[in-house]
C-alpha cells in the first residue's frame, strides 16, 4: 500500500484529521483532544474552534449511538466498522464530515429531517432547538435529538448530505458540515 | 445528607455539591458518551437536597462546553432549581465563562432565557 500517495491525497484535499474504523468513546475523546490541540496551534478563532469541536462531538456521538443501537438490534459488526470521520480546511472554512452505514429503512425519515433543517434560517433553527430541548425524553433514548439541529446552527451553510444504497437493505450516509 | 463531589475527567465536569452551604459547583466541560447516566445521580442529589432542606441553593457553574445530551441534562437541573424558586425558595445561578468564549456566552444566555430565577452571567479572564 502506498501510504505516501494516501498522505498526498489527504493533504491535497485539505484534510487535517481523518479516522476510518469503529468509534469507541475513548477514541472520540482522544481524537477530540487532538482536534482541539491542532486548532489551538493553528490559532483558530475561539468561536471557530468551539464550532468545529462541537460539530465533531455531535457527529461522532451520533454515529456511535446509531451503531450501538444497530448492534443491539442484531446488526452485523462489519458494516458498523465502516465509520469515517474527516475534518478538513478548505477555502477558509473548516469542514467536518462523517459517514456511516445505516438501515435503508431509516433513509426517508432522515432525508425529511435534513431537508427541513436545510430550509430553516438561524431563527427557525433556534426555535426548533428550544422546542426539542423542552420535549420529554422517551425512555431508553440515548441522545437528546438535538445533534443535527446543533450542527445546523453552527454551520455557515446548509448541511450537505447524501445516501448511497448498499446491498442487504443498507445505505451509506454521508454528512458534511461547513463551519 | 452527604455532599456529592466528583473530580473532572476527560469528558465530564468537576462536581462539588455541598449540602451544608447549598452551594452546587459544576465546572469544566461535559461531553460524556452517556450524559443522562452521568447527570442522573446529580439530579437525584439536587432533588433530595431541595426536598429535605429549606436553606438557599446557589449554583456556581463554570461549564464552558456541553454536548447536546449534557445540555438537556443541565436544563433538567435548572428546571429543578426553577421549581424551587417558584415555591419561594432562595435560589440563584451564577455562571462564569471566559470573556473570549462567545459560544459559551450564547449557550449560557439560551439557558437563562428558559428560567425566571436570579441568573447571573459572569465574564472572567483578563
Short mmCIF file of C-alpha atoms in Angstrom, two decimals:
data_model
loop_
_atom_site.label_atom_id
_atom_site.label_comp_id
_atom_site.label_asym_id
_atom_site.label_seq_id
_atom_site.Cartn_x
_atom_site.Cartn_y
_atom_site.Cartn_z
CA UNK A 1 0.00 0.00 0.00
CA UNK A 2 1.41 3.37 -0.95
CA UNK A 3 0.82 5.42 2.18
CA UNK A 4 2.74 8.33 0.76
CA UNK A 5 0.17 8.58 -2.01
CA UNK A 6 -2.67 8.48 0.52
CA UNK A 7 -0.93 11.15 2.57
CA UNK A 8 -0.55 13.36 -0.51
CA UNK A 9 -4.21 12.89 -1.37
CA UNK A 10 -5.26 13.86 2.15
CA UNK A 11 -3.04 16.92 2.02
CA UNK A 12 -4.35 17.89 -1.41
CA UNK A 13 -7.90 17.68 -0.10
CA UNK A 14 -7.05 19.87 2.88
CA UNK A 15 -7.73 17.04 5.31
CA UNK A 16 -6.36 17.70 8.79
CA UNK A 17 -7.77 14.74 10.68
CA UNK A 18 -9.26 11.56 9.32
CA UNK A 19 -10.36 8.40 11.00
CA UNK A 20 -11.73 5.25 9.45
CA UNK A 21 -13.00 2.40 11.62
CA UNK A 22 -15.20 1.69 14.59
CA UNK A 23 -15.75 4.57 17.03
CA UNK A 24 -15.33 3.89 20.71
CA UNK A 25 -15.96 6.54 23.30
CA UNK A 26 -12.30 6.72 24.33
CA UNK A 27 -11.35 7.16 20.68
CA UNK A 28 -13.84 10.02 20.25
CA UNK A 29 -12.38 11.65 23.35
CA UNK A 30 -8.75 11.22 22.28
CA UNK A 31 -9.41 12.43 18.75
CA UNK A 32 -11.33 15.36 20.23
CA UNK A 33 -8.33 16.34 22.34
CA UNK A 34 -6.11 16.10 19.24
CA UNK A 35 -8.55 18.26 17.25
CA UNK A 36 -8.55 20.90 19.99
CA UNK A 37 -4.77 20.95 20.23
CA UNK A 38 -4.45 21.27 16.49
CA UNK A 39 -6.91 24.17 16.34
CA UNK A 40 -5.13 25.92 19.21
CA UNK A 41 -1.78 25.58 17.48
CA UNK A 42 -3.30 26.80 14.21
CA UNK A 43 -4.57 29.83 16.19
CA UNK A 44 -8.12 29.33 15.06
CA UNK A 45 -10.60 31.91 16.38
CA UNK A 46 -12.10 30.71 19.68
CA UNK A 47 -15.59 30.66 18.16
CA UNK A 48 -14.45 28.61 15.13
CA UNK A 49 -12.63 26.26 17.46
CA UNK A 50 -15.73 25.73 19.57
CA UNK A 51 -17.88 25.22 16.47
CA UNK A 52 -15.52 22.63 14.97
CA UNK A 53 -15.19 20.80 18.27
CA UNK A 54 -18.91 20.82 18.95
CA UNK A 55 -19.83 19.59 15.46
CA UNK A 56 -17.13 16.93 15.68
CA UNK A 57 -18.50 15.67 19.02
CA UNK A 58 -22.14 15.66 17.86
CA UNK A 59 -21.28 13.93 14.57
CA UNK A 60 -19.08 11.29 16.20
CA UNK A 61 -21.52 10.60 19.02
CA UNK A 62 -24.44 10.37 16.58
CA UNK A 63 -22.56 7.75 14.58
CA UNK A 64 -21.54 5.90 17.72
CA UNK A 65 -25.06 5.92 19.22
CA UNK A 66 -26.55 4.77 15.95
CA UNK A 67 -24.02 1.92 15.67
CA UNK A 68 -24.75 0.86 19.26
CA UNK A 69 -28.48 0.76 18.53
CA UNK A 70 -27.97 -1.29 15.39
CA UNK A 71 -25.63 -3.66 17.17
CA UNK A 72 -28.19 -4.11 19.95
CA UNK A 73 -30.78 -4.86 17.26
CA UNK A 74 -28.54 -7.64 15.93
CA UNK A 75 -26.78 -5.94 13.01
CA UNK A 76 -23.52 -7.46 11.77
CA UNK A 77 -20.31 -5.91 13.08
CA UNK A 78 -18.56 -5.45 9.75
CA UNK A 79 -20.71 -2.64 8.36
CA UNK A 80 -20.64 -0.86 11.73
CA UNK A 81 -16.90 -0.60 11.48
CA UNK A 82 -17.05 1.36 8.24
CA UNK A 83 -17.34 4.71 10.02
CA UNK A 84 -15.42 7.65 8.63
CA UNK A 85 -14.77 11.00 10.20
CA UNK A 86 -12.89 13.78 8.47
CA UNK A 87 -12.00 17.32 9.44
CA UNK A 88 -10.74 19.47 6.59
CA UNK A 89 -9.78 23.06 5.99
CA UNK A 90 -10.97 24.36 2.66
CA UNK A 91 -11.45 27.88 1.29
CA UNK A 92 -11.02 29.49 4.70
CA UNK A 93 -13.68 27.20 6.17
CA UNK A 94 -13.48 24.14 8.34
CA UNK A 95 -15.49 21.15 7.15
CA UNK A 96 -16.45 18.22 9.32
CA UNK A 97 -17.70 15.10 7.52
CA UNK A 98 -19.00 11.87 8.95
CA UNK A 99 -20.01 8.70 7.17
CA UNK A 100 -21.67 5.57 8.46
CA UNK A 101 -23.79 2.64 7.35
CA UNK A 102 -27.46 2.92 8.20
CA UNK A 103 -30.57 0.87 7.63
CA UNK A 104 -32.13 1.77 4.28
CA UNK A 105 -35.43 1.93 6.17
CA UNK A 106 -34.14 4.98 8.09
CA UNK A 107 -33.33 6.95 4.92
CA UNK A 108 -36.76 8.55 4.29
CA UNK A 109 -37.16 9.93 7.82
CA UNK A 110 -33.59 11.20 7.90
CA UNK A 111 -33.96 12.80 4.45
CA UNK A 112 -37.12 14.54 5.60
CA UNK A 113 -35.44 15.77 8.78
CA UNK A 114 -32.33 17.06 7.00
CA UNK A 115 -34.46 18.68 4.31
CA UNK A 116 -36.43 20.57 6.95
CA UNK A 117 -33.23 21.77 8.63
CA UNK A 118 -31.80 22.89 5.29
CA UNK A 119 -34.83 25.12 4.71
CA UNK A 120 -34.55 26.88 8.06
CA UNK A 121 -32.80 30.13 8.87
CA UNK A 122 -30.91 30.66 12.15
CA UNK A 123 -34.01 31.93 13.97
CA UNK A 124 -36.03 28.92 12.84
CA UNK A 125 -33.25 26.58 13.93
CA UNK A 126 -33.10 28.22 17.34
CA UNK A 127 -36.88 27.83 17.77
CA UNK A 128 -36.68 24.17 16.77
CA UNK A 129 -33.74 23.67 19.14
CA UNK A 130 -35.74 25.15 22.04
CA UNK A 131 -38.75 23.03 21.17
CA UNK A 132 -36.64 19.87 21.11
CA UNK A 133 -34.90 20.89 24.35
CA UNK A 134 -38.31 21.05 26.02
CA UNK A 135 -39.60 17.77 24.60
CA UNK A 136 -39.96 14.90 27.08
CA UNK A 137 -37.33 12.26 26.53
CA UNK A 138 -38.68 8.80 25.68
CA UNK A 139 -37.38 6.04 27.96
CA UNK A 140 -34.26 4.37 26.56
CA UNK A 141 -33.45 7.27 24.24
CA UNK A 142 -29.69 7.66 24.07
CA UNK A 143 -29.49 11.19 22.73
CA UNK A 144 -31.35 14.43 23.17
CA UNK A 145 -32.42 14.58 19.49
CA UNK A 146 -30.54 17.87 19.31
CA UNK A 147 -27.39 16.80 17.48
CA UNK A 148 -28.40 17.59 13.89
CA UNK A 149 -30.04 20.85 14.93
CA UNK A 150 -26.89 21.84 16.81
CA UNK A 151 -24.77 21.06 13.74
CA UNK A 152 -27.07 23.10 11.50
CA UNK A 153 -26.90 26.03 13.93
CA UNK A 154 -23.10 26.02 13.94
CA UNK A 155 -22.83 25.68 10.15
CA UNK A 156 -22.28 28.63 7.82
CA UNK A 157 -24.27 26.96 5.04
CA UNK A 158 -26.97 24.26 4.86
CA UNK A 159 -25.83 20.76 5.83
CA UNK A 160 -24.74 18.64 2.85
CA UNK A 161 -25.75 15.03 2.86
CA UNK A 162 -26.12 12.01 0.64
CA UNK A 163 -27.12 8.37 0.77
CA UNK A 164 -25.53 5.57 -1.24
CA UNK A 165 -27.56 2.35 -1.35
CA UNK A 166 -25.65 -0.79 -0.35
CA UNK A 167 -26.68 -4.43 -0.67
CA UNK A 168 -28.59 -6.05 2.15
CA UNK A 169 -31.05 -3.25 2.89
CA UNK A 170 -28.34 -0.82 3.91
CA UNK A 171 -27.32 2.65 2.89
CA UNK A 172 -24.17 4.71 3.41
CA UNK A 173 -24.98 8.08 4.93
CA UNK A 174 -22.53 10.92 4.49
CA UNK A 175 -22.92 14.28 6.13
CA UNK A 176 -20.77 17.39 5.73
CA UNK A 177 -20.96 20.44 7.95
CA UNK A 178 -19.22 23.61 6.79
CA UNK A 179 -18.27 25.98 9.62
CA UNK B 1 -27.22 14.50 53.85
CA UNK B 2 -23.84 13.68 52.28
CA UNK B 3 -22.03 16.01 49.97
CA UNK B 4 -21.51 14.98 46.36
CA UNK B 5 -18.06 15.50 44.96
CA UNK B 6 -16.54 14.18 41.75
CA UNK B 7 -13.25 15.12 40.11
CA UNK B 8 -13.29 16.20 36.47
CA UNK B 9 -12.43 13.51 33.93
CA UNK B 10 -11.67 13.81 30.22
CA UNK B 11 -15.28 14.34 29.21
CA UNK B 12 -17.06 15.05 32.49
CA UNK B 13 -17.04 18.15 34.71
CA UNK B 14 -15.90 18.53 38.32
CA UNK B 15 -18.83 18.37 40.71
CA UNK B 16 -18.97 19.72 44.26
CA UNK B 17 -22.41 19.83 45.81
CA UNK B 18 -22.33 20.91 49.46
CA UNK B 19 -25.45 20.12 51.45
CA UNK B 20 -24.43 22.30 54.42
CA UNK B 21 -23.99 25.51 52.37
CA UNK B 22 -26.34 24.72 49.49
CA UNK B 23 -23.59 25.64 47.03
CA UNK B 24 -23.56 23.47 43.90
CA UNK B 25 -20.37 23.76 41.88
CA UNK B 26 -20.06 22.38 38.35
CA UNK B 27 -17.01 23.24 36.29
CA UNK B 28 -15.18 22.17 33.19
CA UNK B 29 -16.63 20.56 30.09
CA UNK B 30 -19.24 17.87 29.66
CA UNK B 31 -19.49 15.56 26.68
CA UNK B 32 -19.61 12.01 28.02
CA UNK B 33 -20.92 9.20 25.90
CA UNK B 34 -23.97 8.87 28.11
CA UNK B 35 -24.69 12.23 29.67
CA UNK B 36 -28.01 11.06 31.12
CA UNK B 37 -26.22 8.36 33.13
CA UNK B 38 -23.69 10.89 34.36
CA UNK B 39 -26.25 13.50 35.39
CA UNK B 40 -28.85 11.14 36.90
CA UNK B 41 -27.19 10.94 40.37
CA UNK B 42 -26.55 14.70 40.30
CA UNK B 43 -30.20 15.42 39.61
CA UNK B 44 -31.26 12.93 42.30
CA UNK B 45 -28.97 14.67 44.79
CA UNK B 46 -30.34 18.13 43.97
CA UNK B 47 -33.88 16.82 44.13
CA UNK B 48 -33.26 15.30 47.59
CA UNK B 49 -31.47 18.44 48.78
CA UNK B 50 -34.37 20.67 47.76
CA UNK B 51 -36.86 18.28 49.40
CA UNK B 52 -35.06 17.81 52.70
CA UNK B 53 -33.75 21.26 53.49
CA UNK B 54 -35.03 24.81 53.38
CA UNK B 55 -31.83 26.84 53.05
CA UNK B 56 -30.74 28.72 49.95
CA UNK B 57 -29.39 26.92 46.89
CA UNK B 58 -26.67 28.57 44.85
CA UNK B 59 -25.43 27.03 41.63
CA UNK B 60 -21.87 28.15 40.85
CA UNK B 61 -21.40 26.99 37.29
CA UNK B 62 -18.30 27.29 35.13
CA UNK B 63 -19.14 24.91 32.30
CA UNK B 64 -17.62 26.11 29.05
CA UNK B 65 -18.79 23.40 26.68
CA UNK B 66 -21.66 20.92 26.79
CA UNK B 67 -22.62 18.37 24.19
CA UNK B 68 -26.31 18.32 23.39
CA UNK B 69 -27.24 15.49 25.75
CA UNK B 70 -25.44 17.33 28.56
CA UNK B 71 -27.38 20.46 27.59
CA UNK B 72 -30.60 18.54 28.04
CA UNK B 73 -29.44 17.31 31.47
CA UNK B 74 -28.34 20.77 32.63
CA UNK B 75 -31.76 22.03 31.54
CA UNK B 76 -33.29 19.39 33.84
CA UNK B 77 -31.09 20.68 36.67
CA UNK B 78 -32.17 24.28 36.05
CA UNK B 79 -35.81 23.14 35.95
CA UNK B 80 -35.43 21.66 39.45
CA UNK B 81 -33.98 24.94 40.70
CA UNK B 82 -36.65 26.93 38.88
CA UNK B 83 -39.43 24.90 40.52
CA UNK B 84 -37.89 25.55 43.95
CA UNK B 85 -37.61 29.26 43.13
CA UNK B 86 -41.30 29.37 42.20
CA UNK B 87 -42.08 27.70 45.52
CA UNK B 88 -40.43 30.63 47.28
CA UNK B 89 -37.02 29.08 47.92
CA UNK B 90 -33.96 31.31 47.75
CA UNK B 91 -32.25 30.04 44.62
CA UNK B 92 -29.73 31.56 42.26
CA UNK B 93 -27.39 30.66 39.42
CA UNK B 94 -24.00 32.27 38.80
CA UNK B 95 -22.50 31.07 35.56
CA UNK B 96 -19.00 32.24 34.68
CA UNK B 97 -17.27 31.96 31.33
CA UNK B 98 -14.06 33.17 29.72
CA UNK B 99 -14.78 36.51 28.10
CA UNK B 100 -13.29 35.42 24.74
CA UNK B 101 -15.61 32.44 24.51
CA UNK B 102 -18.61 33.83 22.59
CA UNK B 103 -20.08 30.37 22.09
CA UNK B 104 -20.15 29.69 25.83
CA UNK B 105 -21.89 33.04 26.38
CA UNK B 106 -24.53 32.20 23.75
CA UNK B 107 -25.16 28.84 25.37
CA UNK B 108 -25.50 30.40 28.85
CA UNK B 109 -27.86 33.10 27.55
CA UNK B 110 -30.07 30.44 26.00
CA UNK B 111 -30.30 28.66 29.36
CA UNK B 112 -31.12 31.95 31.06
CA UNK B 113 -33.99 32.51 28.60
CA UNK B 114 -35.60 29.30 29.89
CA UNK B 115 -35.90 30.30 33.56
CA UNK B 116 -37.02 33.21 35.74
CA UNK B 117 -34.83 32.57 38.81
CA UNK B 118 -31.98 35.02 39.57
CA UNK B 119 -29.36 34.15 36.96
CA UNK B 120 -26.05 36.00 36.76
CA UNK B 121 -23.66 35.66 33.83
CA UNK B 122 -20.12 36.48 34.89
CA UNK B 123 -17.29 37.06 32.37
CA UNK B 124 -13.81 36.19 33.59
CA UNK B 125 -10.26 36.38 32.26
CA UNK B 126 -8.02 39.38 31.60
#
